[in-house]
Amino acid sequence: MLWLNLTFHSSETSVRNPRQNRPKMSSAEQSCYTLIHVPTDTEFPSEQQLKEKLEKGDDKARVEALKKLILMCMNGEKVQNLIMFVIRFCLPSNDHTLKKLLLNFWEVVPKTNPQGKLLQEMILVCDAYRKDLQHPNEFVRGSTLRFLCKLKEPELIEPLMPAIRQCLEHRHSYVRRNAVCAIFTIYRNFEFLIPDAPEVVSTFLDAEQDASCKRNAFMMLLHVDQARALDFLSNCIEQVTTFGDILQLIIVELIYKVCHANPMERQRFIRCVYNLLQSSSGAVRYEAAGTLVTLSTVPAAIRAAATTYIELIVKESDNNIKLIVLDRLIHLRQSSTGEKVLQELVMDIMRVLTAPGLEVRKKTLSLALELVSSRNVEDMVMFLKKEIAKSGNENADDASKYRQELVKTLHTATIKFPDVAVSIVPVLMEFLSDESEQVSSYVLQFVREAIHKLPHLRATIISSLLEGLLFIQKPKILIASLWILCTFADTNETILQVLSLVKKSLGELPIVESELRGSEGQENVVPGTEEKKTVRPMVTADGTYATQSAISSSVVKREGESRPPLRRFLLDGEFFIAASLATSLSKLAANHAKLNSQKKKQINLLNGQLIFILSSIVHLGKSGLAKTNMSDDDVDRVMTTIRVLADYGAEMEETMIQKTRASLDMLLSQKGGEMRVGESGERRARDRVQADKTILFTQLAARGDAIGGTENMFDLSLSQALGTANKTAKFDFSSSKLGKVIQLAGFSDPIYAEAYVNVNQYDIVLDVLIVNQTGDTLQNVSLELSTVGDLKLVDKPTPCTLAPADFANIKATVKVASTENGVIFSMISYDVRGAASDRNAVYLQDIRIDIMDYIVPGNATDAEFRKMWSDFEWENKVAVHTSITDLREYIDHLSKVTNMKILTPESALDGSCGFMAANLCAHSIFGEDAIANVSIEKANPLEETSPIHGHIRIRAKSQGMALTLGDKINVAQRERKGPKPVALPPTQEVEEGMEKLAVN
């Protein structure tokens, strides 16, 4: 059994986030202070058994009986007959456990009769708690005061007011601070019971010394009488830094509210906010920094707030706190002034990289990259080089991902600031032989772009590649490095070095003959271990001599382990490398021919060596020595290259060199354009205004104006005269609560019901409206809920009574654990007052939870998408059946209904053709990822109305998300309506009939 007693005052929770706007609480909604988990197999005792335990049992038995009684109250059972037994046998007890349980019991038990009048027994309860308020034990007094904060019956509270006032003078701070909370709640709910509460609490605050008591008193004045709170703050504003952190938080909230309501007060309190930035509490500094930024936009204020945020991120150990504060720091960059200030603090921001969290590091690197300028880029690069060196000592998985982020950051910094590339290239080249293939691929992307866009670095990059080529252990990285070398080798010396490296990487040629000779020479050598036995004397503990024998073994190195890398990959059956190598060598031959156009003999000599290499590889692929034979496609590719080299002509220079580099330039330009669009998409269009736009001074704007004092009257009247004023948008029901109301019962049912489903991250709140459509009074009206899927009902709705034609709101909370489809089944059961029939029931419509509330568009690079595609285990293949006839329109429709972002560039989706392919990505709030590949085509590309065919392949880490997205797509395809019918021209008979009708 899980008991959670939330005994804090509800107003105390609002102080934790004073900036958060909360909706006003309706009259039907009440605060919940006690949550009790009741197992489904719990059996409740009978009324007679409970009476016996309460009357004849000891304190331990009464405690157990009272617990069962509380559970029965929470489940809607009637316990009115047992209230008197509780008063007689439990209230007089001095057992603290029993007294604490009694507070829970009196909170949940119904205290009024069906007519709404207070029960007579509650007078005895009131007298008992008056005595508890005068109890010598401070715990009993304090607990009772906290209990009074939860009472909603003024008849019970009124006799206790003198005792509550006396508790303000108690010797113990626990009693005094709870007395302030009780007075605050009573004054807010029933002001007539204590109309002089602000004056009483103000006097109490002036004389109080305890920090928690002062905090509660100041909080009350903040909410009910700000003038008195300001007077207190003005009198002790110089001592604010010596107060406790809980009081400082309330002071920051007061300053925020007062300065926003009356901007003229800013100069009075802004110095106090500056002083609170030096508080020893991190929470106070965080709130003070946020308040300072909202009160002032001068660079000094923003710099002080940013410095505070950076210190908080560095010093706090909790990664969640780091992420929250980092988001506030990122938010500062949205203004032009904030960006200028943060640009000067880039190196301070880089200190956050010392945090171990990968997500914190990623956000920090992204922010630093956006803020870096030519003045501090060299310092940032030096810092990142040190981080790369330190990342080798961290955990393997996290270190690999962190290195990926560092490499991507250095890559982008090099392209933005080419002057620092000279110092970056040697550092990144060391990662070509990294164990993580993804890190090496990022380095290659950098090398490819740098060698193409920065010609002055070409010699440095080629030299570094030549030095580290033979140490690369990944086949894809090796062949990509060879492609770069062969494409950009622009001197005879470089070309010969590349050819020499290719030969070293392949080993002795021809490959088949050398392998056969090697296997014959190793036939009599058994690979394994060689053992040696050594004997040496040793002295034992008693001084005698003994001999010790040891067998040492040495591993004989196998032949395969000493093979060159490219040869090893080919023998392992990686013959796609052969096709790629053939393409690279053809580019090497084209570069050589361009440099030696007049030396036919040298051209033929080089081409002959390349043909020998490629023919040897083809022979190996067909010999059966490799683990798998060479495929026909790879053979065709290599043989085509051999024929091109044998019949080499001048026209090959244009194909192999010029068109290749033009294609590469187009690819890099496209990626650079996407990056710029992504950055400028949220770039400050708000900071770009017309040169003749009127300057608005908020200090001179009229207060309480109809336009809120935020718009210039001249601009407004001019736009209205020209007809360019913004029109009031029509009310959109789909975005309001009315668009999310689900009808659960019919209009002819005895009880009509409809539900509003409110999704709030991991919670679903069902607000069910029930209406009694009969002429009878319905008692014990209960809403029964049952869930299917990863949904869990938090609490059981409380039964209620409905008069004829009466209505009520019932709320229930459901927890969500994953993005699987969930269904909530429900029914309403009730009794008819005065009827002898059995319990009645109305079965309601099922409520299906839309997973789109938990899915947000995601983003992934091509490499990340391919990695997720290979890692994700679950795939759902959905056939395309739609009335949409335009390929691009269907892709957009699919992205809209699934909340998935289209990763394929716009340029690849533009144009009209008979087929289209696109990649999509989405994330869920539960940390799950989902990706999709759409491949569609028109049945007849020449007809515009031709239907679309194809498939959608969805992959996800969990089975539920893959199936759920597939179901969502199928439902969206079925609900999609076909095109509107085209109106045919009227026939002659129809025209004559219309003319006669017009005449008549």
Tab-separated table of C-alpha atoms in Angstrom, residues 200-539:
chain	number	residue	atom	x	y	z
A	200	VAL	CA	-2.034	40.601	12.063
A	201	VAL	CA	0.496	38.898	9.814
A	202	SER	CA	2.317	42.179	9.095
A	203	THR	CA	2.777	42.746	12.818
A	204	PHE	CA	3.910	39.150	13.206
A	205	LEU	CA	6.439	39.580	10.362
A	206	ASP	CA	8.049	42.645	11.936
A	207	ALA	CA	8.736	40.802	15.180
A	208	GLU	CA	9.557	37.335	13.809
A	209	GLN	CA	13.140	36.039	13.639
A	210	ASP	CA	12.733	32.524	12.204
A	211	ALA	CA	13.401	32.318	8.440
A	212	SER	CA	10.621	29.844	7.604
A	213	CYS	CA	8.032	31.823	9.560
A	214	LYS	CA	9.084	35.076	7.881
A	215	ARG	CA	8.896	33.377	4.514
A	216	ASN	CA	5.308	32.166	5.049
A	217	ALA	CA	4.212	35.553	6.400
A	218	PHE	CA	5.839	37.454	3.531
A	219	MET	CA	4.297	35.034	1.025
A	220	MET	CA	0.844	35.741	2.427
A	221	LEU	CA	1.344	39.509	2.188
A	222	LEU	CA	2.612	39.083	-1.360
A	223	HIS	CA	-0.669	37.461	-2.411
A	224	VAL	CA	-3.191	39.418	-0.318
A	225	ASP	CA	-1.635	42.828	0.426
A	226	GLN	CA	1.326	43.822	-1.744
A	227	ALA	CA	1.495	47.295	-0.242
A	228	ARG	CA	2.382	45.926	3.199
A	229	ALA	CA	4.874	43.525	1.611
A	230	LEU	CA	6.565	46.419	-0.217
A	231	ASP	CA	6.745	48.431	2.995
A	232	PHE	CA	8.486	45.559	4.738
A	233	LEU	CA	10.914	45.096	1.840
A	234	SER	CA	11.709	48.807	1.683
A	235	ASN	CA	12.556	48.874	5.390
A	236	CYS	CA	14.975	45.924	5.170
A	237	ILE	CA	16.214	46.112	1.582
A	238	GLU	CA	19.831	46.458	2.702
A	239	GLN	CA	19.625	43.233	4.730
A	240	VAL	CA	18.109	41.101	1.938
A	241	THR	CA	21.399	39.319	1.257
A	242	THR	CA	21.477	38.061	4.864
A	243	PHE	CA	18.031	36.456	4.690
A	244	GLY	CA	17.486	32.751	4.131
A	245	ASP	CA	17.087	31.425	0.613
A	246	ILE	CA	13.376	30.599	1.040
A	247	LEU	CA	12.625	34.222	1.922
A	248	GLN	CA	14.857	35.539	-0.848
A	249	LEU	CA	12.848	33.528	-3.414
A	250	ILE	CA	9.628	35.212	-2.291
A	251	ILE	CA	11.313	38.626	-2.445
A	252	VAL	CA	12.391	37.974	-6.046
A	253	GLU	CA	8.825	37.027	-6.929
A	254	LEU	CA	7.482	40.201	-5.326
A	255	ILE	CA	9.940	42.392	-7.233
A	256	TYR	CA	9.007	40.658	-10.485
A	257	LYS	CA	5.283	41.225	-9.989
A	258	VAL	CA	5.570	44.796	-8.761
A	259	CYS	CA	7.948	45.934	-11.500
A	260	HIS	CA	5.793	44.445	-14.239
A	261	ALA	CA	2.674	46.042	-12.822
A	262	ASN	CA	4.414	49.392	-12.289
A	263	PRO	CA	7.575	49.836	-14.433
A	264	MET	CA	8.469	53.010	-12.538
A	265	GLU	CA	9.487	50.848	-9.553
A	266	ARG	CA	12.331	49.179	-11.480
A	267	GLN	CA	15.005	51.635	-10.433
A	268	ARG	CA	13.973	51.165	-6.827
A	269	PHE	CA	14.486	47.398	-6.703
A	270	ILE	CA	16.893	46.483	-9.515
A	271	ARG	CA	19.911	46.956	-7.232
A	272	CYS	CA	18.373	44.411	-4.861
A	273	VAL	CA	18.104	41.910	-7.710
A	274	TYR	CA	21.752	42.510	-8.586
A	275	ASN	CA	22.727	41.750	-4.988
A	276	LEU	CA	20.719	38.521	-4.998
A	277	LEU	CA	22.847	37.280	-7.907
A	278	GLN	CA	25.552	36.723	-5.301
A	279	SER	CA	23.339	34.563	-3.072
A	280	SER	CA	24.674	31.252	-1.814
A	281	SER	CA	21.542	29.466	-3.046
A	282	GLY	CA	21.476	28.333	-6.656
A	283	ALA	CA	17.681	28.611	-6.829
A	284	VAL	CA	17.800	32.259	-5.739
A	285	ARG	CA	20.490	33.116	-8.277
A	286	TYR	CA	18.515	31.389	-11.045
A	287	GLU	CA	15.316	33.288	-10.247
A	288	ALA	CA	17.183	36.564	-9.763
A	289	ALA	CA	18.902	36.206	-13.139
A	290	GLY	CA	15.591	35.502	-14.876
A	291	THR	CA	13.968	38.480	-13.162
A	292	LEU	CA	16.882	40.775	-14.026
A	293	VAL	CA	16.640	39.942	-17.731
A	294	THR	CA	12.915	40.689	-17.792
A	295	LEU	CA	13.370	43.997	-15.963
A	296	SER	CA	16.290	45.344	-17.980
A	297	THR	CA	17.728	44.804	-21.445
A	298	VAL	CA	20.934	46.787	-21.010
A	299	PRO	CA	24.130	44.819	-21.818
A	300	ALA	CA	25.390	44.975	-18.236
A	301	ALA	CA	22.258	43.274	-16.909
A	302	ILE	CA	22.321	40.589	-19.586
A	303	ARG	CA	26.024	39.963	-18.954
A	304	ALA	CA	25.430	39.571	-15.218
A	305	ALA	CA	22.532	37.172	-15.805
A	306	ALA	CA	24.476	35.137	-18.392
A	307	THR	CA	27.485	34.883	-16.085
A	308	THR	CA	25.218	33.642	-13.303
A	309	TYR	CA	23.662	31.033	-15.584
A	310	ILE	CA	27.104	29.795	-16.668
A	311	GLU	CA	28.304	29.464	-13.070
A	312	LEU	CA	25.147	27.535	-12.166
A	313	ILE	CA	25.642	25.104	-15.048
A	314	VAL	CA	29.277	24.508	-14.150
A	315	LYS	CA	28.742	24.054	-10.412
A	316	GLU	CA	25.483	22.077	-10.364
A	317	SER	CA	25.898	18.308	-10.523
A	318	ASP	CA	22.390	17.398	-11.708
A	319	ASN	CA	22.199	17.144	-15.501
A	320	ASN	CA	18.503	18.079	-15.505
A	321	ILE	CA	19.308	21.373	-13.816
A	322	LYS	CA	22.123	21.958	-16.294
A	323	LEU	CA	19.747	21.464	-19.239
A	324	ILE	CA	17.106	23.800	-17.778
A	325	VAL	CA	19.606	26.598	-17.118
A	326	LEU	CA	21.230	26.011	-20.514
A	327	ASP	CA	17.858	26.532	-22.195
A	328	ARG	CA	17.559	29.885	-20.425
A	329	LEU	CA	21.026	30.784	-21.686
A	330	ILE	CA	20.017	29.829	-25.235
A	331	HIS	CA	16.880	31.942	-24.844
A	332	LEU	CA	19.047	34.999	-24.145
A	333	ARG	CA	20.521	34.710	-27.646
A	334	GLN	CA	17.180	35.470	-29.287
A	335	SER	CA	17.634	39.206	-28.835
A	336	SER	CA	20.330	41.092	-30.713
A	337	THR	CA	21.672	42.631	-27.492
A	338	GLY	CA	21.822	39.250	-25.806
A	339	GLU	CA	23.676	37.729	-28.732
A	340	LYS	CA	26.333	40.433	-28.677
A	341	VAL	CA	26.869	39.930	-24.962
A	342	LEU	CA	27.041	36.136	-25.262
A	343	GLN	CA	29.587	36.383	-28.073
A	344	GLU	CA	31.992	37.865	-25.550
A	345	LEU	CA	31.334	34.967	-23.144
A	346	VAL	CA	31.921	32.097	-25.582
A	347	MET	CA	34.974	30.788	-23.740
A	348	ASP	CA	33.087	30.897	-20.450
A	349	ILE	CA	30.290	28.917	-22.063
A	350	MET	CA	32.840	26.340	-23.223
A	351	ARG	CA	33.548	25.560	-19.560
A	352	VAL	CA	30.218	23.734	-19.515
A	353	LEU	CA	31.858	20.960	-21.592
A	354	THR	CA	33.440	19.681	-18.400
A	355	ALA	CA	29.998	18.298	-17.497
A	356	PRO	CA	29.691	14.544	-18.132
A	357	GLY	CA	26.207	14.590	-19.737
A	358	LEU	CA	26.202	14.095	-23.521
A	359	GLU	CA	23.002	16.099	-24.036
A	360	VAL	CA	24.478	19.035	-22.099
A	361	ARG	CA	27.612	18.906	-24.217
A	362	LYS	CA	25.660	18.789	-27.473
A	363	LYS	CA	23.608	21.847	-26.557
A	364	THR	CA	26.721	23.693	-25.395
A	365	LEU	CA	28.606	22.985	-28.614
A	366	SER	CA	25.623	24.075	-30.698
A	367	LEU	CA	25.312	27.340	-28.762
A	368	ALA	CA	29.058	28.040	-28.902
A	369	LEU	CA	29.138	27.404	-32.642
A	370	GLU	CA	26.337	29.909	-33.212
A	371	LEU	CA	28.092	32.545	-31.103
A	372	VAL	CA	31.692	32.106	-32.218
A	373	SER	CA	33.258	34.940	-34.185
A	374	SER	CA	36.571	35.602	-35.894
A	375	ARG	CA	37.905	37.149	-32.676
A	376	ASN	CA	37.587	34.047	-30.528
A	377	VAL	CA	37.441	31.161	-33.000
A	378	GLU	CA	41.124	30.300	-32.464
A	379	ASP	CA	40.662	30.058	-28.699
A	380	MET	CA	37.603	27.869	-29.198
A	381	VAL	CA	39.477	25.556	-31.569
A	382	MET	CA	42.333	25.171	-29.097
A	383	PHE	CA	39.848	24.299	-26.357
A	384	LEU	CA	38.108	21.725	-28.585
A	385	LYS	CA	41.458	20.137	-29.465
A	386	LYS	CA	42.109	19.597	-25.763
A	387	GLU	CA	38.620	18.115	-25.356
A	388	ILE	CA	39.300	15.677	-28.192
A	389	ALA	CA	42.478	14.556	-26.479
A	390	LYS	CA	40.655	14.068	-23.161
A	391	SER	CA	37.750	12.158	-24.744
A	392	GLY	CA	39.980	9.122	-25.244
A	393	ASN	CA	39.966	8.456	-21.478
A	394	GLU	CA	36.179	8.375	-21.082
A	395	ASN	CA	33.593	5.620	-21.402
A	396	ALA	CA	33.757	4.014	-24.849
A	397	ASP	CA	30.160	4.662	-25.954
A	398	ASP	CA	29.828	8.187	-24.595
A	399	ALA	CA	33.345	9.116	-25.718
A	400	SER	CA	32.575	8.011	-29.281
A	401	LYS	CA	29.397	10.095	-29.451
A	402	TYR	CA	31.158	13.054	-27.849
A	403	ARG	CA	33.965	12.842	-30.413
A	404	GLN	CA	31.351	12.872	-33.175
A	405	GLU	CA	29.953	16.124	-31.830
A	406	LEU	CA	33.432	17.631	-31.479
A	407	VAL	CA	34.335	16.653	-35.039
A	408	LYS	CA	31.096	18.126	-36.408
A	409	THR	CA	31.707	21.347	-34.497
A	410	LEU	CA	35.267	21.653	-35.776
A	411	HIS	CA	34.048	20.871	-39.292
A	412	THR	CA	31.491	23.684	-39.228
A	413	ALA	CA	33.958	26.101	-37.610
A	414	THR	CA	36.529	25.378	-40.332
A	415	ILE	CA	34.038	26.072	-43.135
A	416	LYS	CA	32.882	29.304	-41.450
A	417	PHE	CA	36.433	30.446	-40.633
A	418	PRO	CA	38.919	28.914	-43.135
A	419	ASP	CA	41.892	30.602	-41.453
A	420	VAL	CA	41.856	28.120	-38.556
A	421	ALA	CA	41.730	25.057	-40.796
A	422	VAL	CA	45.523	24.687	-40.809
A	423	SER	CA	45.569	23.862	-37.104
A	424	ILE	CA	42.454	21.643	-37.241
A	425	VAL	CA	43.359	19.291	-40.106
A	426	PRO	CA	46.212	17.405	-38.352
A	427	VAL	CA	44.044	16.847	-35.272
A	428	LEU	CA	41.105	15.439	-37.202
A	429	MET	CA	43.245	13.218	-39.397
A	430	GLU	CA	44.135	11.127	-36.358
A	431	PHE	CA	40.497	9.984	-36.139
A	432	LEU	CA	40.482	8.326	-39.551
A	433	SER	CA	41.694	5.169	-37.814
A	434	ASP	CA	39.208	5.543	-34.916
A	435	GLU	CA	37.309	2.456	-33.810
A	436	SER	CA	34.002	4.228	-34.381
A	437	GLU	CA	33.165	4.247	-38.069
A	438	GLN	CA	30.757	7.134	-37.568
A	439	VAL	CA	33.500	9.373	-36.163
A	440	SER	CA	35.735	8.529	-39.105
A	441	SER	CA	32.921	9.238	-41.572
A	442	TYR	CA	32.419	12.705	-40.052
A	443	VAL	CA	36.136	13.359	-40.459
A	444	LEU	CA	35.945	12.286	-44.102
A	445	GLN	CA	33.022	14.629	-44.720
A	446	PHE	CA	35.118	17.434	-43.312
A	447	VAL	CA	38.133	16.421	-45.422
A	448	ARG	CA	36.032	16.200	-48.583
A	449	GLU	CA	34.539	19.647	-48.100
A	450	ALA	CA	37.771	21.271	-46.969
A	451	ILE	CA	39.871	19.891	-49.826
A	452	HIS	CA	37.270	21.085	-52.336
A	453	LYS	CA	36.538	24.544	-50.932
A	454	LEU	CA	39.947	25.426	-49.496
A	455	PRO	CA	42.557	24.895	-52.238
A	456	HIS	CA	45.372	26.353	-50.138
A	457	LEU	CA	44.965	23.436	-47.701
A	458	ARG	CA	44.938	20.762	-50.379
A	459	ALA	CA	48.615	19.877	-50.049
A	460	THR	CA	48.380	19.625	-46.230
A	461	ILE	CA	45.289	17.399	-46.365
A	462	ILE	CA	46.735	15.095	-49.040
A	463	SER	CA	49.982	14.746	-47.092
A	464	SER	CA	48.085	13.822	-43.900
A	465	LEU	CA	45.935	11.309	-45.804
A	466	LEU	CA	48.967	9.648	-47.363
A	467	GLU	CA	50.586	9.220	-43.952
A	468	GLY	CA	47.570	7.623	-42.258
A	469	LEU	CA	46.045	5.600	-45.104
A	470	LEU	CA	47.582	2.240	-44.208
A	471	PHE	CA	46.405	2.533	-40.581
A	472	ILE	CA	42.701	2.738	-41.487
A	473	GLN	CA	40.863	-0.406	-40.341
A	474	LYS	CA	37.362	0.222	-41.755
A	475	PRO	CA	36.751	-0.696	-45.419
A	476	LYS	CA	34.327	2.139	-46.162
A	477	ILE	CA	36.666	4.720	-44.655
A	478	LEU	CA	39.639	3.322	-46.569
A	479	ILE	CA	37.937	3.392	-49.949
A	480	ALA	CA	36.497	6.871	-49.332
A	481	SER	CA	39.969	8.133	-48.452
A	482	LEU	CA	41.336	6.626	-51.667
A	483	TRP	CA	38.573	8.350	-53.646
A	484	ILE	CA	39.579	11.728	-52.190
A	485	LEU	CA	43.258	11.102	-52.914
A	486	CYS	CA	42.657	9.950	-56.492
A	487	THR	CA	40.248	12.792	-57.240
A	488	PHE	CA	42.439	15.622	-55.935
A	489	ALA	CA	45.936	14.308	-56.724
A	490	ASP	CA	47.188	17.189	-58.899
A	491	THR	CA	50.921	16.519	-59.143
A	492	ASN	CA	52.939	13.638	-60.645
A	493	GLU	CA	54.637	13.047	-57.324
A	494	THR	CA	51.310	12.777	-55.472
A	495	ILE	CA	49.892	10.429	-58.125
A	496	LEU	CA	52.869	8.101	-57.838
A	497	GLN	CA	52.622	8.147	-54.025
A	498	VAL	CA	48.955	7.207	-54.207
A	499	LEU	CA	49.698	4.365	-56.633
A	500	SER	CA	52.476	3.132	-54.361
A	501	LEU	CA	50.115	3.140	-51.362
A	502	VAL	CA	47.475	1.204	-53.318
A	503	LYS	CA	50.085	-1.431	-54.161
A	504	LYS	CA	51.239	-1.643	-50.543
A	505	SER	CA	47.664	-1.979	-49.404
A	506	LEU	CA	47.079	-4.825	-51.869
A	507	GLY	CA	50.341	-6.633	-51.206
A	508	GLU	CA	52.108	-8.879	-53.702
A	509	LEU	CA	50.496	-9.087	-57.138
A	510	PRO	CA	48.950	-11.114	-58.691
A	511	ILE	CA	46.896	-11.793	-55.568
A	512	VAL	CA	45.787	-15.347	-56.441
A	513	GLU	CA	49.278	-16.665	-57.206
A	514	SER	CA	50.836	-15.091	-54.131
A	515	GLU	CA	48.061	-16.506	-51.916
A	516	LEU	CA	48.551	-19.974	-53.374
A	517	ARG	CA	52.300	-19.787	-52.812
A	518	GLY	CA	51.723	-18.585	-49.282
A	519	SER	CA	49.313	-21.409	-48.524
A	520	GLU	CA	51.797	-23.996	-49.866
A	521	GLY	CA	54.559	-22.542	-47.715
A	522	GLN	CA	52.371	-22.637	-44.597
A	523	GLU	CA	51.018	-26.168	-45.066
A	524	ASN	CA	53.455	-27.680	-42.568
A	525	VAL	CA	53.112	-24.867	-40.050
A	526	VAL	CA	50.208	-25.349	-37.651
A	527	PRO	CA	48.990	-22.000	-36.401
A	528	GLY	CA	48.553	-21.954	-32.698
A	529	THR	CA	50.882	-21.603	-29.759
A	530	GLU	CA	54.440	-22.621	-28.995
A	531	GLU	CA	55.127	-23.749	-25.458
A	532	LYS	CA	58.371	-23.363	-23.484
A	533	LYS	CA	59.091	-24.976	-20.162
A	534	THR	CA	61.421	-23.125	-17.776
A	535	VAL	CA	62.801	-24.332	-14.449
A	536	ARG	CA	64.288	-22.010	-11.841
A	537	PRO	CA	65.258	-22.349	-8.156
A	538	MET	CA	63.367	-20.493	-5.432
A	539	VAL	CA	63.639	-20.075	-1.652
